[in-house]
Coordinates of C-alpha atoms in Angstrom, one line a residue:
M1 CA 39.8 286.3 27.5
D2 CA 41.5 283.2 26.4
G3 CA 42.2 284.4 22.9
L4 CA 39.9 282.0 21.3
G5 CA 36.7 283.9 20.8
D6 CA 37.4 284.4 17.2
Y7 CA 38.7 281.1 15.3
R8 CA 39.8 283.1 12.4
W9 CA 43.3 283.9 13.7
M10 CA 44.8 280.9 12.0
R11 CA 46.8 281.1 8.7
P12 CA 50.1 279.9 7.3
V13 CA 52.7 282.7 7.2
R14 CA 55.5 282.0 4.7
R15 CA 59.1 282.6 6.1
S16 CA 61.9 281.7 3.7
G17 CA 59.6 280.0 1.5
R18 CA 58.0 277.6 4.2
P19 CA 54.7 278.1 6.0
Q20 CA 54.8 278.5 9.7
W21 CA 51.5 278.9 11.7
S22 CA 51.0 282.5 12.9
G23 CA 49.1 283.0 16.1
W24 CA 47.1 286.0 15.1
A25 CA 47.6 287.0 11.4
G26 CA 44.2 286.1 10.1
P27 CA 42.6 283.2 8.0
A28 CA 44.2 281.3 5.2
E29 CA 41.9 282.6 2.5
V30 CA 43.7 281.1 -0.5
V31 CA 43.0 277.5 -1.3
A32 CA 46.0 275.7 -2.9
G33 CA 45.4 274.1 -6.2
R34 CA 47.0 270.9 -7.7
H35 CA 49.3 272.6 -10.2
R36 CA 51.8 274.7 -8.5
G37 CA 54.8 276.8 -9.7
A38 CA 58.1 277.7 -8.0
G39 CA 57.7 277.7 -4.1
G40 CA 54.4 275.7 -4.2
T41 CA 52.2 278.6 -5.1
P42 CA 49.5 277.6 -7.6
V43 CA 50.3 279.1 -10.9
S44 CA 46.7 279.9 -11.8
E45 CA 46.1 281.6 -8.4
R46 CA 49.1 283.8 -7.8
G47 CA 46.9 286.9 -8.7
E48 CA 44.4 285.7 -6.3
R49 CA 46.8 285.4 -3.5
S50 CA 47.8 289.1 -3.9
K51 CA 44.2 290.2 -3.7
E52 CA 43.9 287.9 -0.6
R53 CA 46.8 289.5 1.2
S54 CA 45.4 292.8 0.7
R55 CA 42.1 291.7 2.2
E56 CA 44.0 290.1 5.1
H57 CA 45.9 293.3 5.7
M58 CA 42.7 295.2 6.0
M59 CA 41.3 292.6 8.2
S60 CA 44.3 292.8 10.6
R61 CA 43.8 296.3 10.9
S62 CA 40.1 296.1 11.7
G63 CA 40.2 293.0 13.8
H64 CA 37.4 291.2 11.8
A65 CA 37.7 288.7 9.0
D66 CA 35.8 289.1 5.7
S67 CA 32.1 289.5 6.4
S68 CA 29.1 290.5 4.5
T69 CA 27.4 292.2 7.4
G70 CA 28.8 295.5 6.5
H71 CA 30.4 298.3 8.5
G72 CA 29.5 301.0 11.2
G73 CA 25.8 301.3 12.0
H74 CA 24.7 298.9 9.4
N75 CA 27.0 296.3 10.9
V76 CA 25.8 297.0 14.4
A77 CA 22.3 296.6 13.2
V78 CA 23.0 293.3 11.4
E79 CA 24.8 291.8 14.5
A80 CA 22.1 293.0 17.0
L81 CA 19.1 291.7 14.9
A82 CA 20.9 288.4 14.2
R83 CA 21.6 287.9 17.9
R84 CA 18.0 288.4 18.8
I85 CA 16.9 285.9 16.2
L86 CA 19.5 283.2 17.2
K87 CA 18.7 283.7 20.9
G88 CA 15.0 283.4 20.4
T89 CA 13.9 286.9 21.1
Y90 CA 12.2 286.8 17.7
R91 CA 11.1 283.2 17.2
E92 CA 10.7 281.2 14.0
G93 CA 7.6 282.5 12.1
D94 CA 7.4 285.8 14.1
S95 CA 6.7 288.9 12.2
L96 CA 8.8 291.8 13.1
V97 CA 7.1 295.0 14.0
M98 CA 9.5 297.3 12.2
P99 CA 9.0 300.6 14.0
E100 CA 9.6 298.7 17.4
V101 CA 12.7 296.9 15.9
R102 CA 14.0 300.3 14.7
A103 CA 13.5 301.9 18.2
E104 CA 15.1 298.9 19.9
L105 CA 18.1 299.0 17.7
D106 CA 18.2 302.9 17.6
V107 CA 18.9 302.9 14.0
T108 CA 17.4 304.7 10.9
Q109 CA 14.9 303.1 8.4
T110 CA 17.5 302.9 5.9
V111 CA 20.0 301.1 8.0
L112 CA 17.3 298.6 9.4
R113 CA 16.1 297.9 5.7
E114 CA 19.8 297.1 4.7
A115 CA 20.2 294.8 7.8
V116 CA 17.0 292.9 6.9
K117 CA 18.5 292.5 3.2
V118 CA 21.6 290.9 4.7
L119 CA 19.9 288.5 7.1
T120 CA 17.4 287.6 4.2
T121 CA 20.4 286.5 2.1
K122 CA 21.6 284.4 4.9
G123 CA 18.3 282.6 5.3
L124 CA 17.2 284.1 8.7
L125 CA 14.6 286.6 7.5
D126 CA 12.0 286.7 4.5
T127 CA 9.4 289.3 3.5
D128 CA 6.1 289.1 1.8
K129 CA 3.1 291.4 1.4
K130 CA 1.0 289.5 3.8
R131 CA 3.2 288.9 6.7
G132 CA 5.8 291.7 6.3
T133 CA 9.2 290.7 7.5
F134 CA 9.3 287.6 9.3
V135 CA 11.8 284.9 10.9
R136 CA 12.3 281.9 8.6
P137 CA 12.2 278.3 10.0
R138 CA 15.6 277.2 11.5
E139 CA 16.2 274.6 8.8
D140 CA 16.4 277.6 6.3
W141 CA 19.2 279.2 8.3
N142 CA 22.4 279.1 6.2
L143 CA 24.8 277.4 8.9
L144 CA 27.6 277.2 6.1
D145 CA 27.7 281.0 6.2
S146 CA 30.4 282.0 8.5
D147 CA 28.5 284.8 10.1
V148 CA 25.3 282.5 10.7
L149 CA 27.6 279.9 12.2
R150 CA 29.3 282.4 14.5
W151 CA 26.0 283.7 15.8
K152 CA 24.7 280.2 16.3
L153 CA 27.8 279.3 18.3
A154 CA 27.6 282.4 20.4
A155 CA 24.0 281.8 21.2
G156 CA 24.6 278.4 22.5
V157 CA 24.4 274.9 20.9
S158 CA 23.3 271.5 22.1
S159 CA 25.1 268.1 22.1
D160 CA 23.0 267.3 19.1
F161 CA 24.6 270.0 17.1
F162 CA 28.1 268.9 17.7
A163 CA 27.0 265.2 16.9
D164 CA 25.7 266.7 13.5
V165 CA 29.1 268.3 12.8
L166 CA 31.0 265.2 13.9
E167 CA 29.0 263.3 11.2
L168 CA 29.9 265.9 8.7
R169 CA 33.5 265.7 9.7
R170 CA 33.6 261.8 9.4
S171 CA 32.3 262.3 5.8
I172 CA 34.9 264.8 4.9
E173 CA 38.1 264.8 7.0
P174 CA 39.3 261.2 6.2
A175 CA 38.7 261.7 2.5
A176 CA 40.7 265.0 2.8
A177 CA 43.5 263.3 4.5
A178 CA 43.6 260.6 1.9
L179 CA 43.9 263.3 -0.7
A180 CA 46.5 265.0 1.2
A181 CA 48.5 261.7 1.2
E182 CA 48.2 261.7 -2.6
R183 CA 48.7 265.5 -3.4
R184 CA 50.5 267.1 -0.6
T185 CA 53.5 269.4 -1.3
D186 CA 56.5 269.9 0.9
D187 CA 54.9 273.2 2.1
D188 CA 51.7 271.4 3.0
L189 CA 53.7 268.9 5.1
A190 CA 55.7 271.7 6.6
A191 CA 52.5 273.2 7.9
L192 CA 51.2 269.9 9.4
D193 CA 54.5 269.3 10.9
A194 CA 54.4 272.9 12.5
A195 CA 50.8 272.2 14.0
L196 CA 52.1 268.9 15.4
S197 CA 55.1 270.6 17.0
A198 CA 53.0 273.2 18.5
M199 CA 50.7 270.5 19.9
A200 CA 53.5 268.7 21.5
A201 CA 54.8 271.8 23.1
T202 CA 51.5 272.8 24.8
D203 CA 52.3 270.9 28.1
N204 CA 48.6 270.3 28.4
D205 CA 47.8 274.1 28.4
P206 CA 44.2 274.0 27.1
V207 CA 44.5 277.4 25.1
L208 CA 47.6 276.3 23.3
L209 CA 46.2 272.9 22.8
I210 CA 43.0 274.2 21.1
R211 CA 45.0 276.5 18.8
A212 CA 47.3 273.7 17.8
D213 CA 44.3 271.4 17.1
A214 CA 42.6 274.0 15.0
S215 CA 45.8 274.7 13.1
F216 CA 46.2 271.0 12.4
H217 CA 42.7 270.4 10.9
T218 CA 43.0 273.6 9.0
A219 CA 46.3 272.5 7.5
M220 CA 45.0 269.1 6.7
L221 CA 42.0 270.3 4.8
L222 CA 44.2 272.7 2.9
A223 CA 46.6 269.9 2.1
S224 CA 43.8 268.0 0.3
N225 CA 44.3 270.5 -2.4
N226 CA 40.7 270.3 -3.1
R227 CA 39.0 273.8 -3.1
F228 CA 35.8 272.6 -1.5
Y229 CA 37.2 270.4 1.1
A230 CA 39.5 273.3 2.0
Q231 CA 36.6 275.6 2.3
M232 CA 34.9 273.3 5.0
R233 CA 37.5 274.6 7.4
R234 CA 35.1 277.6 7.8
V235 CA 32.5 275.3 9.2
I236 CA 34.6 272.6 10.9
V237 CA 37.2 274.8 12.7
P238 CA 35.0 277.2 14.6
V239 CA 32.8 274.4 15.9
L240 CA 36.0 272.4 16.8
V241 CA 37.4 275.4 18.8
Q242 CA 34.1 275.8 20.7
R243 CA 33.9 272.1 21.4
D244 CA 37.7 271.7 22.5
R245 CA 37.2 274.8 24.7
A246 CA 34.3 273.1 26.5
V247 CA 36.1 269.7 26.9
L248 CA 39.7 270.8 27.5
T249 CA 38.9 273.6 30.0
A250 CA 36.5 271.4 32.1
D251 CA 37.7 269.7 35.2
G252 CA 39.2 266.2 34.7
A253 CA 42.2 264.6 33.0
F254 CA 42.3 264.1 29.2
E255 CA 44.6 262.1 27.1
H256 CA 46.9 264.3 25.1
P257 CA 46.0 264.1 21.4
H258 CA 49.5 264.4 19.9
A259 CA 49.9 260.7 19.2
V260 CA 46.7 260.2 17.1
H261 CA 47.4 263.4 15.1
A262 CA 50.9 262.3 14.4
A263 CA 49.7 259.1 13.0
V264 CA 47.7 260.9 10.3
V265 CA 50.6 263.2 9.4
E266 CA 53.1 260.1 9.1
A267 CA 50.5 258.4 6.8
V268 CA 50.4 261.7 4.7
R269 CA 54.2 261.9 4.8
N270 CA 54.5 258.4 3.4
R271 CA 51.8 259.0 0.8
D272 CA 49.8 256.1 2.3
V273 CA 46.4 257.0 1.2
D274 CA 44.4 254.3 2.8
G275 CA 46.5 254.8 6.0
A276 CA 45.7 258.4 6.0
Y277 CA 42.0 257.8 5.6
M278 CA 41.8 255.3 8.5
A279 CA 44.1 257.3 10.8
M280 CA 41.9 260.3 10.5
L281 CA 38.9 258.2 10.9
E282 CA 40.4 256.7 14.0
L283 CA 41.2 260.1 15.3
L284 CA 37.6 261.3 15.0
D285 CA 36.1 258.2 16.5
L286 CA 38.5 258.3 19.4
S287 CA 37.5 262.0 20.0
A288 CA 33.8 261.0 20.0
Q289 CA 34.5 258.1 22.4
E290 CA 36.3 260.2 24.9
H291 CA 34.0 263.2 24.7
P292 CA 30.5 262.2 23.5

């Protein structure tokens, strides 16, 4: 394995008051706010950070990030049923024959019922008296849900999917970079510099480069200090990792991306709002040109 099957290993770990990017410690769950106390910690969110650290500790022990899919047999049933839906074993509009599904998954009726509830909240399934439990249309599937996105990526995606995400990124990441230029803290800048340093040290190793790229874009979204932009890392980063893996591990040369990423960081460092916006837009457009 290349260590990139689960994008959720990235988070800033504070050492001596400055964040450094850890290889496998878990996701950065806390979004930084505008108003910060000593050490850059948002005054209103210190209690939340404590709660998140507890959750991250539990995650590091289990090997999984926060998920609403449950545990044990329940989790296995949710994962197995979701995979069948995303891979087309159960197609859009299909009504599920529950006794058959229960036998296939080898679970109890109670476990299957709870799995259906989970997938209903994620937009994959629905139930009515006439049709029973059925697969909802793809446009109803909640791709902003981290589990649904993970299942979708695992099932395989088309170039159109990546194009849609690029459009999303062009609407979000330049604006996030502009906000970062305006609002970034020393800690935010240190996280961006750490990601850049990691990128420079990759020596064209695809695995290391993918990690550094994901860390950079995570740090930039967090540096916007906008809680909604920061949350978009849950959509942007896993797709970025999968796309980078396909591009960078394929045969053929590629231009090292350090320079274009460094240009964004310099604009953020200099608090050049317009420059940060344009540098990020150029980075995204260059990526699209080189790897359509």
